[in-house]
Coordinates of C-alpha atoms in Angstrom, one line a residue:
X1079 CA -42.4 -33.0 -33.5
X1080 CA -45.1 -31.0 -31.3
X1081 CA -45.7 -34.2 -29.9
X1082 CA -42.6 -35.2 -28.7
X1083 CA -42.2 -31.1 -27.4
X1084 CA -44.9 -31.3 -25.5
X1085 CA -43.9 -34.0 -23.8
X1086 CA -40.5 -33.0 -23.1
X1087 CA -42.5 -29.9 -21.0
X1088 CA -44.5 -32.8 -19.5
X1089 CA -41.6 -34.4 -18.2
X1090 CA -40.4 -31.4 -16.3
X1091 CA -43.7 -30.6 -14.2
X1092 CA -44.0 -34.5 -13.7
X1093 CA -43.9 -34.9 -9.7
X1094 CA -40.3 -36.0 -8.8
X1095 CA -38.8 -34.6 -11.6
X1096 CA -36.1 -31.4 -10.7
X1097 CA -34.8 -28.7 -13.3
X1098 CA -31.1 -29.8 -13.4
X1099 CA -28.9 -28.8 -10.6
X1100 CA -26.1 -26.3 -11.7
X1101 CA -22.3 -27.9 -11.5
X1102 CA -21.1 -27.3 -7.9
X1103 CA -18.1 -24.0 -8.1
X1104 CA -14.8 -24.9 -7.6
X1105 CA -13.3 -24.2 -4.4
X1106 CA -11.0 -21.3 -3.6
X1107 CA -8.3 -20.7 -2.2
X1108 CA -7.5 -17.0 -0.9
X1109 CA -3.8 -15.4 -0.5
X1110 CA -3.5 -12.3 1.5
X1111 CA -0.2 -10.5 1.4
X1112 CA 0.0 -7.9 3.5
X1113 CA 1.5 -4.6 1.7
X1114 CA 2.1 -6.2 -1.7
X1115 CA 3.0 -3.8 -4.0
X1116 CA 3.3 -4.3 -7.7
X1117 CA 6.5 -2.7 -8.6
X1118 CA 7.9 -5.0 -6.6
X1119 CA 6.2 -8.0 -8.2
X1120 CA 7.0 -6.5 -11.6
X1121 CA 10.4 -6.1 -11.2
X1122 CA 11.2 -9.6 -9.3
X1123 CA 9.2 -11.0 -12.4
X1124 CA 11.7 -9.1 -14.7
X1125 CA 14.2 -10.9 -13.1
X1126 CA 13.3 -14.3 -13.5
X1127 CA 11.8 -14.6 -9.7
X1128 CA 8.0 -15.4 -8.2
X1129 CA 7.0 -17.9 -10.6
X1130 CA 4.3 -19.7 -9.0
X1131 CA 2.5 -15.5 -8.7
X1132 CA 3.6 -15.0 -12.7
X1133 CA 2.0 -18.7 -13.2
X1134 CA -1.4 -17.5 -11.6
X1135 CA -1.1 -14.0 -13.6
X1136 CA -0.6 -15.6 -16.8
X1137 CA -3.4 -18.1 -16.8
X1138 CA -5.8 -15.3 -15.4
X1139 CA -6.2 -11.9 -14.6
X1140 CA -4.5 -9.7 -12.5
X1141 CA -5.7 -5.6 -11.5
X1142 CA -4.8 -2.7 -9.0
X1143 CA -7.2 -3.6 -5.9
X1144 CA -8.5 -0.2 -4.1
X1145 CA -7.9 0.0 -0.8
X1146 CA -9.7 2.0 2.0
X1147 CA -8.8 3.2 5.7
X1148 CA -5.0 2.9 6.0
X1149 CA -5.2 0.3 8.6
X1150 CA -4.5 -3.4 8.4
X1151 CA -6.9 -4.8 10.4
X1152 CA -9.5 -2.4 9.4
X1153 CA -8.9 -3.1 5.6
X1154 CA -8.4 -6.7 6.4
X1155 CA -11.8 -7.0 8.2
X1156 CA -13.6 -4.8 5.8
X1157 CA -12.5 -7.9 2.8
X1158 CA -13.5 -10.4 5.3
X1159 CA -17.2 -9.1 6.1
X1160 CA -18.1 -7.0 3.0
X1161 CA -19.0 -3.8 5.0
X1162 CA -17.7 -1.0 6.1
X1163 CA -15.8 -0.4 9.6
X1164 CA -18.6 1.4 11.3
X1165 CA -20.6 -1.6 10.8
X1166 CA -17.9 -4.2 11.6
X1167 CA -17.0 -2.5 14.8
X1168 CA -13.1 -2.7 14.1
X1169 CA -11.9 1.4 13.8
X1170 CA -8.2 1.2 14.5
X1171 CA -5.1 -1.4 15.6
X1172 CA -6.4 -0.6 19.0
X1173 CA -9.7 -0.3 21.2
X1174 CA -9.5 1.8 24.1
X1175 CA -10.3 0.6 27.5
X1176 CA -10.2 2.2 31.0
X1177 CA -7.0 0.1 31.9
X1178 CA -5.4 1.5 28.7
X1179 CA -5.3 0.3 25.2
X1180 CA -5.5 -3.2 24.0
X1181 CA -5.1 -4.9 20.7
X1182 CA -8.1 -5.6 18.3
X1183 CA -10.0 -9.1 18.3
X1184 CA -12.5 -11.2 16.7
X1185 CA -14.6 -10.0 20.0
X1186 CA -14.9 -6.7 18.9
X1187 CA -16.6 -7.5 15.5
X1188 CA -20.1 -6.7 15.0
X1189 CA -21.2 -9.0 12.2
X1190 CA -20.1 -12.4 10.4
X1191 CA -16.6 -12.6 8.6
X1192 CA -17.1 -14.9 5.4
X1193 CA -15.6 -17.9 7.4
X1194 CA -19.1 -17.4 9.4
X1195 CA -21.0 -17.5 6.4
X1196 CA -19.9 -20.7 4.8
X1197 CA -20.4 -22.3 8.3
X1198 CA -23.8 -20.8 8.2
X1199 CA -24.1 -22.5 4.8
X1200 CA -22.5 -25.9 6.0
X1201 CA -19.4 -24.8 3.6
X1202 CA -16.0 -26.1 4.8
X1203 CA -13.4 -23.1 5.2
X1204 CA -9.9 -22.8 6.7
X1205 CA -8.4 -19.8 7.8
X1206 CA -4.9 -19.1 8.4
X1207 CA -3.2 -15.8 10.2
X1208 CA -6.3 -13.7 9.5
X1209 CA -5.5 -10.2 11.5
X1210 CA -8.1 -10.3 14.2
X1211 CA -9.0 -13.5 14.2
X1212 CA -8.1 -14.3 18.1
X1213 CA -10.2 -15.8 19.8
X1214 CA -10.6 -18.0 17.5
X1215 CA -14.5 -18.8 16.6
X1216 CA -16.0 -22.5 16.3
X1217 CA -16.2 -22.8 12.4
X1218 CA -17.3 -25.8 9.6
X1219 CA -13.6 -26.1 9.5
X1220 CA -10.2 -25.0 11.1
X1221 CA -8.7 -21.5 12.4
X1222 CA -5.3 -20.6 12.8
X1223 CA -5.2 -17.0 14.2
X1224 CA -3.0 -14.0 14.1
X1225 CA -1.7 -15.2 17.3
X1226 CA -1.3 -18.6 17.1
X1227 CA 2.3 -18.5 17.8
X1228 CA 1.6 -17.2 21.6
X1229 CA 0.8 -19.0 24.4
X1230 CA -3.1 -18.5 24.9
X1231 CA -6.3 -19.9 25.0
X1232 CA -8.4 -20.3 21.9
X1233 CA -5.4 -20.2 19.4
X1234 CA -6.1 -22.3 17.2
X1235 CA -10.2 -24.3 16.1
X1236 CA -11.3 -26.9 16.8
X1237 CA -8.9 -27.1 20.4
X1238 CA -8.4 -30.2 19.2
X1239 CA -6.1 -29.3 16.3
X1240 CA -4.4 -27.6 18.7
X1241 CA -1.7 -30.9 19.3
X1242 CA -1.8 -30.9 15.6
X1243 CA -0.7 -27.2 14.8
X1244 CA 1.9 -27.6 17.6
X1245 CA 3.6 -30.8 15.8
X1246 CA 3.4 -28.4 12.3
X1247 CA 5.2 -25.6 14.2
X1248 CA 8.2 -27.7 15.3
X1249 CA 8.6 -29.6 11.3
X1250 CA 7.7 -25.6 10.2
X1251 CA 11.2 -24.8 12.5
X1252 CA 13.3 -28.0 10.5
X1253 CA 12.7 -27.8 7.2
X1254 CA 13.7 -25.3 4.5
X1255 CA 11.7 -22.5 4.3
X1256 CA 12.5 -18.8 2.5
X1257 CA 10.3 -17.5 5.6
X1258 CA 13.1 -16.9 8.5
X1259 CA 12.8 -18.8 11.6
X1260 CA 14.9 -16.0 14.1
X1261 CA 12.4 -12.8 13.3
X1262 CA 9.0 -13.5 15.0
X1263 CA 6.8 -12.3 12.3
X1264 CA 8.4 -14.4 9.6
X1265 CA 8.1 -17.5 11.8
X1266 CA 4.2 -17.0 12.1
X1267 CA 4.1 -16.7 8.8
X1268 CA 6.3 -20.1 8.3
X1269 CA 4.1 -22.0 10.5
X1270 CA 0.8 -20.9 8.7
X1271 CA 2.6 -21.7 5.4
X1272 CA 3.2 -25.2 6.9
X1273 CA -0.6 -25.5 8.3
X1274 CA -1.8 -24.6 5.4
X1275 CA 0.0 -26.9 3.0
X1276 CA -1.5 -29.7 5.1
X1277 CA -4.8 -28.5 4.8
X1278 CA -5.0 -27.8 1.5
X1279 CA -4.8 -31.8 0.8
X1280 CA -8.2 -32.1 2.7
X1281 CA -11.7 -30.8 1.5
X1282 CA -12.5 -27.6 2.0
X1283 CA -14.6 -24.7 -0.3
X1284 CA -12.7 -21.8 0.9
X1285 CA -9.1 -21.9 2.0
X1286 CA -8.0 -18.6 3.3
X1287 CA -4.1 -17.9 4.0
X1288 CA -2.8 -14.5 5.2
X1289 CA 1.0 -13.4 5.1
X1290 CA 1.6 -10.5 7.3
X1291 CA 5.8 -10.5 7.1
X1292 CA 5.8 -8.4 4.0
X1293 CA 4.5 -5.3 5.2
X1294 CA 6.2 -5.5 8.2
X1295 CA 9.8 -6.0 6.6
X1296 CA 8.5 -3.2 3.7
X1297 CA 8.2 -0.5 7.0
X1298 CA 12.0 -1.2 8.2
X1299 CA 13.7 -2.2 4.8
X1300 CA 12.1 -0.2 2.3
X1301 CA 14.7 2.3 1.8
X1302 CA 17.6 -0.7 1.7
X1303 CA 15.3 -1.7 -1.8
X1304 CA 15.0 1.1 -3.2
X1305 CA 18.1 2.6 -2.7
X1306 CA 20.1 -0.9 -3.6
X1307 CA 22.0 -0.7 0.1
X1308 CA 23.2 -3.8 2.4
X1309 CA 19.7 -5.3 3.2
X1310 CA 18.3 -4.7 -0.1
X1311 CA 17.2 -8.2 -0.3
X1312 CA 15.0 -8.6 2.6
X1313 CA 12.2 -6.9 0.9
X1314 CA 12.2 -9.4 -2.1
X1315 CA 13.2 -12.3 0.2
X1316 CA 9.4 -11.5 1.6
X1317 CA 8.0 -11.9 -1.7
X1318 CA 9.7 -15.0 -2.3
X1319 CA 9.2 -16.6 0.4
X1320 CA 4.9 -16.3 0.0
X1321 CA 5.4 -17.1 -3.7
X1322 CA 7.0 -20.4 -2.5
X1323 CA 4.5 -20.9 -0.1
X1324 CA 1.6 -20.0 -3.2
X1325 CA 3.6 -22.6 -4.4
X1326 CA 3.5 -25.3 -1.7
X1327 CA -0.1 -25.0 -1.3
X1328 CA -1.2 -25.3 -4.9
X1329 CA 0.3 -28.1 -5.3
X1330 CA -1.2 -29.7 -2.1
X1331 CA -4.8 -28.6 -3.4
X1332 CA -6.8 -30.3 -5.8
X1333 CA -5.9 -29.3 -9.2
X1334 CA -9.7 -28.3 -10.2
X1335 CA -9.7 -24.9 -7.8
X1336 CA -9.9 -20.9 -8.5
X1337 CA -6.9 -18.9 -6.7
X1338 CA -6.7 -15.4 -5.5
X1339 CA -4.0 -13.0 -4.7
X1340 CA -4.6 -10.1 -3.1
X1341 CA -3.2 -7.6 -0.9
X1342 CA -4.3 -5.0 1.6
X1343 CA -2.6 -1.8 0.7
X1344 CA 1.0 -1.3 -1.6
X1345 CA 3.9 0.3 -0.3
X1346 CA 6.4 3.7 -1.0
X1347 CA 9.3 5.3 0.2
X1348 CA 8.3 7.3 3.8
X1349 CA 10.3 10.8 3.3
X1350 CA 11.6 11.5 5.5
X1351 CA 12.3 8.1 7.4
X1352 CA 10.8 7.7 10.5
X1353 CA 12.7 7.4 13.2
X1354 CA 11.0 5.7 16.5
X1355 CA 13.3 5.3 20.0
X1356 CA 11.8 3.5 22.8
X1357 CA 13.5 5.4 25.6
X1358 CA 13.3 4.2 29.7
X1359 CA 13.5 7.8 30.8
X1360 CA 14.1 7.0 34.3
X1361 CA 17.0 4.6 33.6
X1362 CA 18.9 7.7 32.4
X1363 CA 17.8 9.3 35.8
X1364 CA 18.7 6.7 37.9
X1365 CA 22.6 6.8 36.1
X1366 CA 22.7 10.4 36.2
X1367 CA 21.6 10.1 39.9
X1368 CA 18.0 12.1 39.4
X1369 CA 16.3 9.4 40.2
X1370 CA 15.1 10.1 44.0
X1371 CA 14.7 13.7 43.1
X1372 CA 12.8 13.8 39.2
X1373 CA 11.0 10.8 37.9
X1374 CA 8.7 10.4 34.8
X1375 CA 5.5 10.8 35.0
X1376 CA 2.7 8.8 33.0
X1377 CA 4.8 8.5 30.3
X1378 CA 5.9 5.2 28.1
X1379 CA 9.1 4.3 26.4
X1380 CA 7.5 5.0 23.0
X1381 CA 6.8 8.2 23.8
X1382 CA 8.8 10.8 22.2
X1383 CA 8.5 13.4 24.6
X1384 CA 9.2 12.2 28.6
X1385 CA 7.0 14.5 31.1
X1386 CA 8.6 14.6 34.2
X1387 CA 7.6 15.7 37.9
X1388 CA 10.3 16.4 41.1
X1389 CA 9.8 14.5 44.1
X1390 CA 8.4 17.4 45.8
X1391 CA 8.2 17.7 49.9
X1392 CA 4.5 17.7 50.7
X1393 CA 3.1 16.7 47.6
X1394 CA 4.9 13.1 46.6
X1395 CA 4.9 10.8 48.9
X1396 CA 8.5 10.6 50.6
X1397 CA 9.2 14.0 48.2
X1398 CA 12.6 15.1 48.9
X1399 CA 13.0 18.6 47.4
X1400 CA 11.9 21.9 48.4
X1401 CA 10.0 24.3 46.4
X1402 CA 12.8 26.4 46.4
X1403 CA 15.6 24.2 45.1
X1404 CA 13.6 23.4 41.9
X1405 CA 14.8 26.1 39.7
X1406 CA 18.3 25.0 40.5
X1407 CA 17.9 21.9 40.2
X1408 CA 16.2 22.0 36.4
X1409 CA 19.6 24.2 35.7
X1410 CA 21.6 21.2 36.9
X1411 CA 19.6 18.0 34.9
X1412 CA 19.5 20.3 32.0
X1413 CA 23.0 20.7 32.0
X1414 CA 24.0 17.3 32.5
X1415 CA 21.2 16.0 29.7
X1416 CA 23.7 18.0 27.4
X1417 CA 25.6 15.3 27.7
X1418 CA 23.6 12.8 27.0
X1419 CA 24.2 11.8 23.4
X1420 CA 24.4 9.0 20.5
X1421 CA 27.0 6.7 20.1
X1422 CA 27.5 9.4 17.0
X1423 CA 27.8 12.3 19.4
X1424 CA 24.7 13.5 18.5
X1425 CA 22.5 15.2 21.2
X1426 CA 20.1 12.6 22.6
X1427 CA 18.2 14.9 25.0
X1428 CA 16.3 18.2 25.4
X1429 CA 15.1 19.8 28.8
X1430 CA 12.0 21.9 28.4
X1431 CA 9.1 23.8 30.2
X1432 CA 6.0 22.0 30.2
X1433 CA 3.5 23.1 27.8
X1434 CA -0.8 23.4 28.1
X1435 CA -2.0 19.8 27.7
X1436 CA 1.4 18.5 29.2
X1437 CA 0.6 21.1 32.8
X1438 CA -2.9 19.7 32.9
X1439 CA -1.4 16.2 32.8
X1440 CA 0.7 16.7 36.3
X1441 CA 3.8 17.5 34.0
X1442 CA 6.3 20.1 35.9
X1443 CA 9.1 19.9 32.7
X1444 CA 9.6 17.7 29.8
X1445 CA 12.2 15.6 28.2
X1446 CA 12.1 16.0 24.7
X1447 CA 13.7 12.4 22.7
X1448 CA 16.0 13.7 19.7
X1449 CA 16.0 11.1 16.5
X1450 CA 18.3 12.8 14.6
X1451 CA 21.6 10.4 14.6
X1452 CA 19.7 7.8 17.2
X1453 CA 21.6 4.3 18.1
X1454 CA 21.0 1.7 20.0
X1455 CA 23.4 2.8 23.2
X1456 CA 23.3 6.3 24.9
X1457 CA 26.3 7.6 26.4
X1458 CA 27.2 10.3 29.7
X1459 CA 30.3 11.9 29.0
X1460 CA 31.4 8.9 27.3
X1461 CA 30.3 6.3 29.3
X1462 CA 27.8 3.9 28.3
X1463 CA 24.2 4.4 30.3
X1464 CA 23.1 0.4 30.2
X1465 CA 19.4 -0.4 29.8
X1466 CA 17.8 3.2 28.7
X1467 CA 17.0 2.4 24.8
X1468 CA 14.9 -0.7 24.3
X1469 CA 15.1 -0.4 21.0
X1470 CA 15.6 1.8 17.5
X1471 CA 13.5 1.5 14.7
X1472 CA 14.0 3.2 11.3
X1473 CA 10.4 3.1 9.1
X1474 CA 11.4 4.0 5.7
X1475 CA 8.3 2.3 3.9
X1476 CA 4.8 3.1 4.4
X1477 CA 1.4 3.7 2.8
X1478 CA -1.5 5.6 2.9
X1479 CA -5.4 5.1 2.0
X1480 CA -4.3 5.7 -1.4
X1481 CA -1.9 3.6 -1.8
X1482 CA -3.4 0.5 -3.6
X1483 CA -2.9 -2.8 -3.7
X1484 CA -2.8 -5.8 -5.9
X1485 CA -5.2 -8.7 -7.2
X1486 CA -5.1 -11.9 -9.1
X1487 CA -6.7 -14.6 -10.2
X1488 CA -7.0 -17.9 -11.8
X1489 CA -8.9 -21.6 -12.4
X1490 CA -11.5 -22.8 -14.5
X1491 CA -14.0 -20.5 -13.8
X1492 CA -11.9 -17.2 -14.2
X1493 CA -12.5 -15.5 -17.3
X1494 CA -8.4 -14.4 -18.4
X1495 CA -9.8 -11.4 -20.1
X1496 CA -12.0 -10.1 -17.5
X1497 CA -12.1 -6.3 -16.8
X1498 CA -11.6 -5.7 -13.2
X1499 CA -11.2 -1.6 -13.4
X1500 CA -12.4 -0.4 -9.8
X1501 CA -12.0 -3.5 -8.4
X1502 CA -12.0 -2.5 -4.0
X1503 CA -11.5 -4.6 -1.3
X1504 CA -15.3 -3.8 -0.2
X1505 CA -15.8 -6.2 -3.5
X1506 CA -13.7 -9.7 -2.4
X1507 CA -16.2 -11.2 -0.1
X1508 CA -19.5 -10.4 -2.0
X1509 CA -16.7 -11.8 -5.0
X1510 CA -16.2 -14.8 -3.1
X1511 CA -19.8 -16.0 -2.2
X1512 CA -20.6 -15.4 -5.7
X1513 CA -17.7 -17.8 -6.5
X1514 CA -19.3 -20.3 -4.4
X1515 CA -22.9 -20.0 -5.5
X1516 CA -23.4 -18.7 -2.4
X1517 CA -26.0 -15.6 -2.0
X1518 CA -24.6 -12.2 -1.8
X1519 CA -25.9 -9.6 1.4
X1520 CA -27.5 -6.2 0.1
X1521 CA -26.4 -4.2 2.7
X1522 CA -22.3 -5.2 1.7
X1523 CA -20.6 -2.0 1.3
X1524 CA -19.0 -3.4 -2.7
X1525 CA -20.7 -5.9 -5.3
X1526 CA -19.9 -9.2 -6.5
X1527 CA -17.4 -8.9 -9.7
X1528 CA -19.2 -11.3 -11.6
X1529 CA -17.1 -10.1 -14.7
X1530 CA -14.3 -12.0 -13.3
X1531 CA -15.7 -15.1 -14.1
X1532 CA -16.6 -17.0 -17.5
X1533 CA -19.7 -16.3 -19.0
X1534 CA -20.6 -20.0 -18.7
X1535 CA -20.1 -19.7 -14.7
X1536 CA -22.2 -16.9 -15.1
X1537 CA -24.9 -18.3 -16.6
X1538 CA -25.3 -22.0 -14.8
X1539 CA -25.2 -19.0 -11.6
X1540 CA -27.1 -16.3 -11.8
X1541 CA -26.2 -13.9 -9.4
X1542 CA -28.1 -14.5 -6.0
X1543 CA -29.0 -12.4 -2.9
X1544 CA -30.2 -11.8 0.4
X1545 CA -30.9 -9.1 2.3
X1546 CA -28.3 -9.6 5.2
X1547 CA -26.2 -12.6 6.2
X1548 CA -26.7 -11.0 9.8
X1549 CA -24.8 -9.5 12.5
X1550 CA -22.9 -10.8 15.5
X1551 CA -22.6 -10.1 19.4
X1552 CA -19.4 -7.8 20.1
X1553 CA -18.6 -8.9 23.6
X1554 CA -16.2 -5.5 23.5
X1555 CA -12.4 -5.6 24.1
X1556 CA -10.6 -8.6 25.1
X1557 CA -7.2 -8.5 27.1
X1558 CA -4.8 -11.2 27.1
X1559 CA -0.7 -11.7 28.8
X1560 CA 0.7 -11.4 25.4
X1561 CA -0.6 -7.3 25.1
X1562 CA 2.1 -5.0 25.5
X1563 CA 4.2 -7.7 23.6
X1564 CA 1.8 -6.9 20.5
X1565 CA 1.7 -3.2 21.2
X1566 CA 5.0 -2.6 21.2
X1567 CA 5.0 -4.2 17.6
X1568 CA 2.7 -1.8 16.7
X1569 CA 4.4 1.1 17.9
X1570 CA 8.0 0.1 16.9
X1571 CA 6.5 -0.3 13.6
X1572 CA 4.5 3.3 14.3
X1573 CA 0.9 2.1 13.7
X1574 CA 0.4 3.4 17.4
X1575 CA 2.4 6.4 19.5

């Protein structure tokens, strides 16, 4: 018996002869749905609806995720990279530039997302609608960005999926999908559905899809759910529509993988409603016929209050009024702004003095936009003024960085009775390398939640780490044609003023 021992222990120092490999993880796939909120998931699984999310809950786990920093992109960069903002470099929906403000981009982020690391590793991954992910970045796999859909360089990676992803956008228009194809936002979201259906029949370790529709149609709709008003479905319809597509891509994928749902931030009733008009101030002016007298002044459409200068003789160029017929002439515009009113009849517009920080800005007066009772036509003594209101949005949905947001999870490595209390979206990727026996960075802002898998995952892979998986160059701010088109989604949704 000692004999026989001791030359088992022989065997294992014997040149050429390895301890046993552990088994190689599963791969994951990752859904990210932006703004899901349990109550609704609760409550459409009371009814019968979301199967293929009740299918993933029952065979695994499910938890509130704790969110941070009341920003999508932040949050959604702070899962991707494991650290905090001031590390990543991505602060807001916006980076400041001295040509104005532009929308955030995988340019401005200071350190590897995970899809970096498993390249790094020689790991295949796929991502699909990430927020910030444009440009996209040479990867050990392919890229679909947040802004795929546009017409722009370095939309999709490799470029030569590009002809590829084109072909799955027109099928993603034809066949039957519970993502519209007539609201932009829900067509992204179709497309990457369809991408990532494809994809998931190839190899790959990680498999990263992100839904942004929900959250967008939870800002505008929310009040139409909760109050059981025409509309009511379009919230749900969201849900459904990413629980078919959870559905699609499962069963594209092999059958042997872990899945995970999670979700940025939940969702509540905004009281009151927000109310956002995007308002040409100077289209009113021109009908009223101000226009070669008053004009606004550094002011955009979103903005609710319009500062406005006069044309003044010696100080414009081409000014037409004297210093002496201003005071007059304020009596007259405010007057006929009286007038100016709603399809309701409500009062559209208020004439005002200009106040401290409006007078330092070159302000003479200001316009001040009223929401109460806003549509989508103004009239002048009952006469349509064409072209002034771009366009009224109602937000009656929104969140803050306490409103959190939901996890599950599922597959042969998730332990079913795992307690995932805490659980924070500084936790997924440090979760995910560990998933992948990949080592896990010290300096991440959360911890691997090694509880959520089985204890014999656990022990074929003991927990390992590294001090960094490095940073990354920011090459600052990027600008691209499709800008204002993005910002004026942001501010119609009132991320941005």
């Amino acid at each position: 018996m000692r004999a026989a021992l001791l030359l088992a222990v022989a065997l294992l120092v014997l040149p050429g002869c390895k301890p046993k490999e552990p088994p190689k993880p599963h791969p994951i796939v990752l859904i990210g749905i932006d703004g899901g909120e349990w109550k609704v998931i609760r409550k459409l699984w009371s009814e019968g609806k979301l199967p293929n999310l009740k299918s993933v809950a029952d065979r695994g786990v499910t938890a509130t995720l704790r969110t941070a920093y009341n920003s999508s992109p932040v949050i959604w960069t702070t899962i991707a990279t494991g650290v905090t903002p001031r590390e990543h470099g991505i602060v807001d929906f916006v980076v400041p530039t001295p040509q104005g403000d532009v929308p955030i981009s995988s340019d401005v982020r200071k350190v590897p997302a995970i899809w970096n690391m498993l390249t790094q590793a020689k790991r295949r991954v796929n991502v699909f609608g990430w927020w910030g992910s444009w440009p996209a970045e040479e990867i050990n796999g392919v890229v679909v960005t947040d802004r795929a859909l546009l017409d722009l360089d370095r939309r999709v990676s490799p470029a030569s999926y590009l002809p590829t992803f084109q072909e799955e956008v027109r099928r993603a228009r034809q066949e039957p999908s519970l993502f519209g194809a007539e609201d932009e936002a829900e067509m992204r979201d179709r497309a990457i559905a369809k991408a990532a259906v494809t994809l998931a029949g190839k190899p790959f370790d990680l498999h990263l899809v992100y839904f942004r529709s929900p959250d967008i149609i939870s800002h505008n709709y929310w009040k139409y759910y909760e109050e059981s008003m025409e509309n009511r479905d379009r919230v749900p319809r969201s849900y459904e529509a990413v629980d078919q597509a959870l559905g699609r891509i499962l069963a594209a994928a092999p059958k042997d993988l872990n899945v995970l749902v999670i979700s940025d931030h939940g969702f509540h009733a905004a009281k009151p409603e927000e109310v956002k008009v995007l308002l040409d101030m100077d289209a009113v002016l021109k009908r009223l016929g101000y226009l070669t007298r008053v004009y606004t002044y550094g002011t955009p459409s979103f903005r609710q209050v319009k500062l406005l200068r006069f044309s003044l003789a010696g100080r414009e160029k081409g000014g037409r009024v004297r210093p002496a017929e201003r005071e007059a002439l304020l009596r007259q515009l405010a007057a006929d702004l009286k007038e100016v009113t709603y399809e309701s009849g409500a009062p559209a517009l208020t004439l005002r003095e200009a106040r401290g920080r409006e007078v330092r800005e070159g302000a003479d007066f200001a316009v001040v936009v009223q929401l109460e009772g806003a549509s989508p036509t103004l009239k002048f003594r009952g006469e349509r003024i064409e072209g002034a209101i771009e366009s009224v949005s109602r937000i009656s949905g929104t969140h803050t960085r306490n409103t959190h947001g939901i996890f599950l999870a599922a597959g042969p490595d998730i332990d079913p009775a795992a307690k995932l209390e805490g659980i924070r979206v500084h936790d997924i990727t440090p979760t995910l390398l560990y998933g992948l026996g990949l080592p896990v960075a010290e300096n991440f802002a959360g911890k691997a939640r090694t509880d959520l898998f089985k204890a014999a995952f656990r022990e074929a892979q003991p927990l390992k780490t590294i001090r960094t998986w490095g940073t990354r160059r920011s090459a600052g701010a990027r600008t691209s044609k499709e800008d204002e088109k993005l910002l004026e989604e942001l501010r119609a949704l009132g991320y941005i003023n």
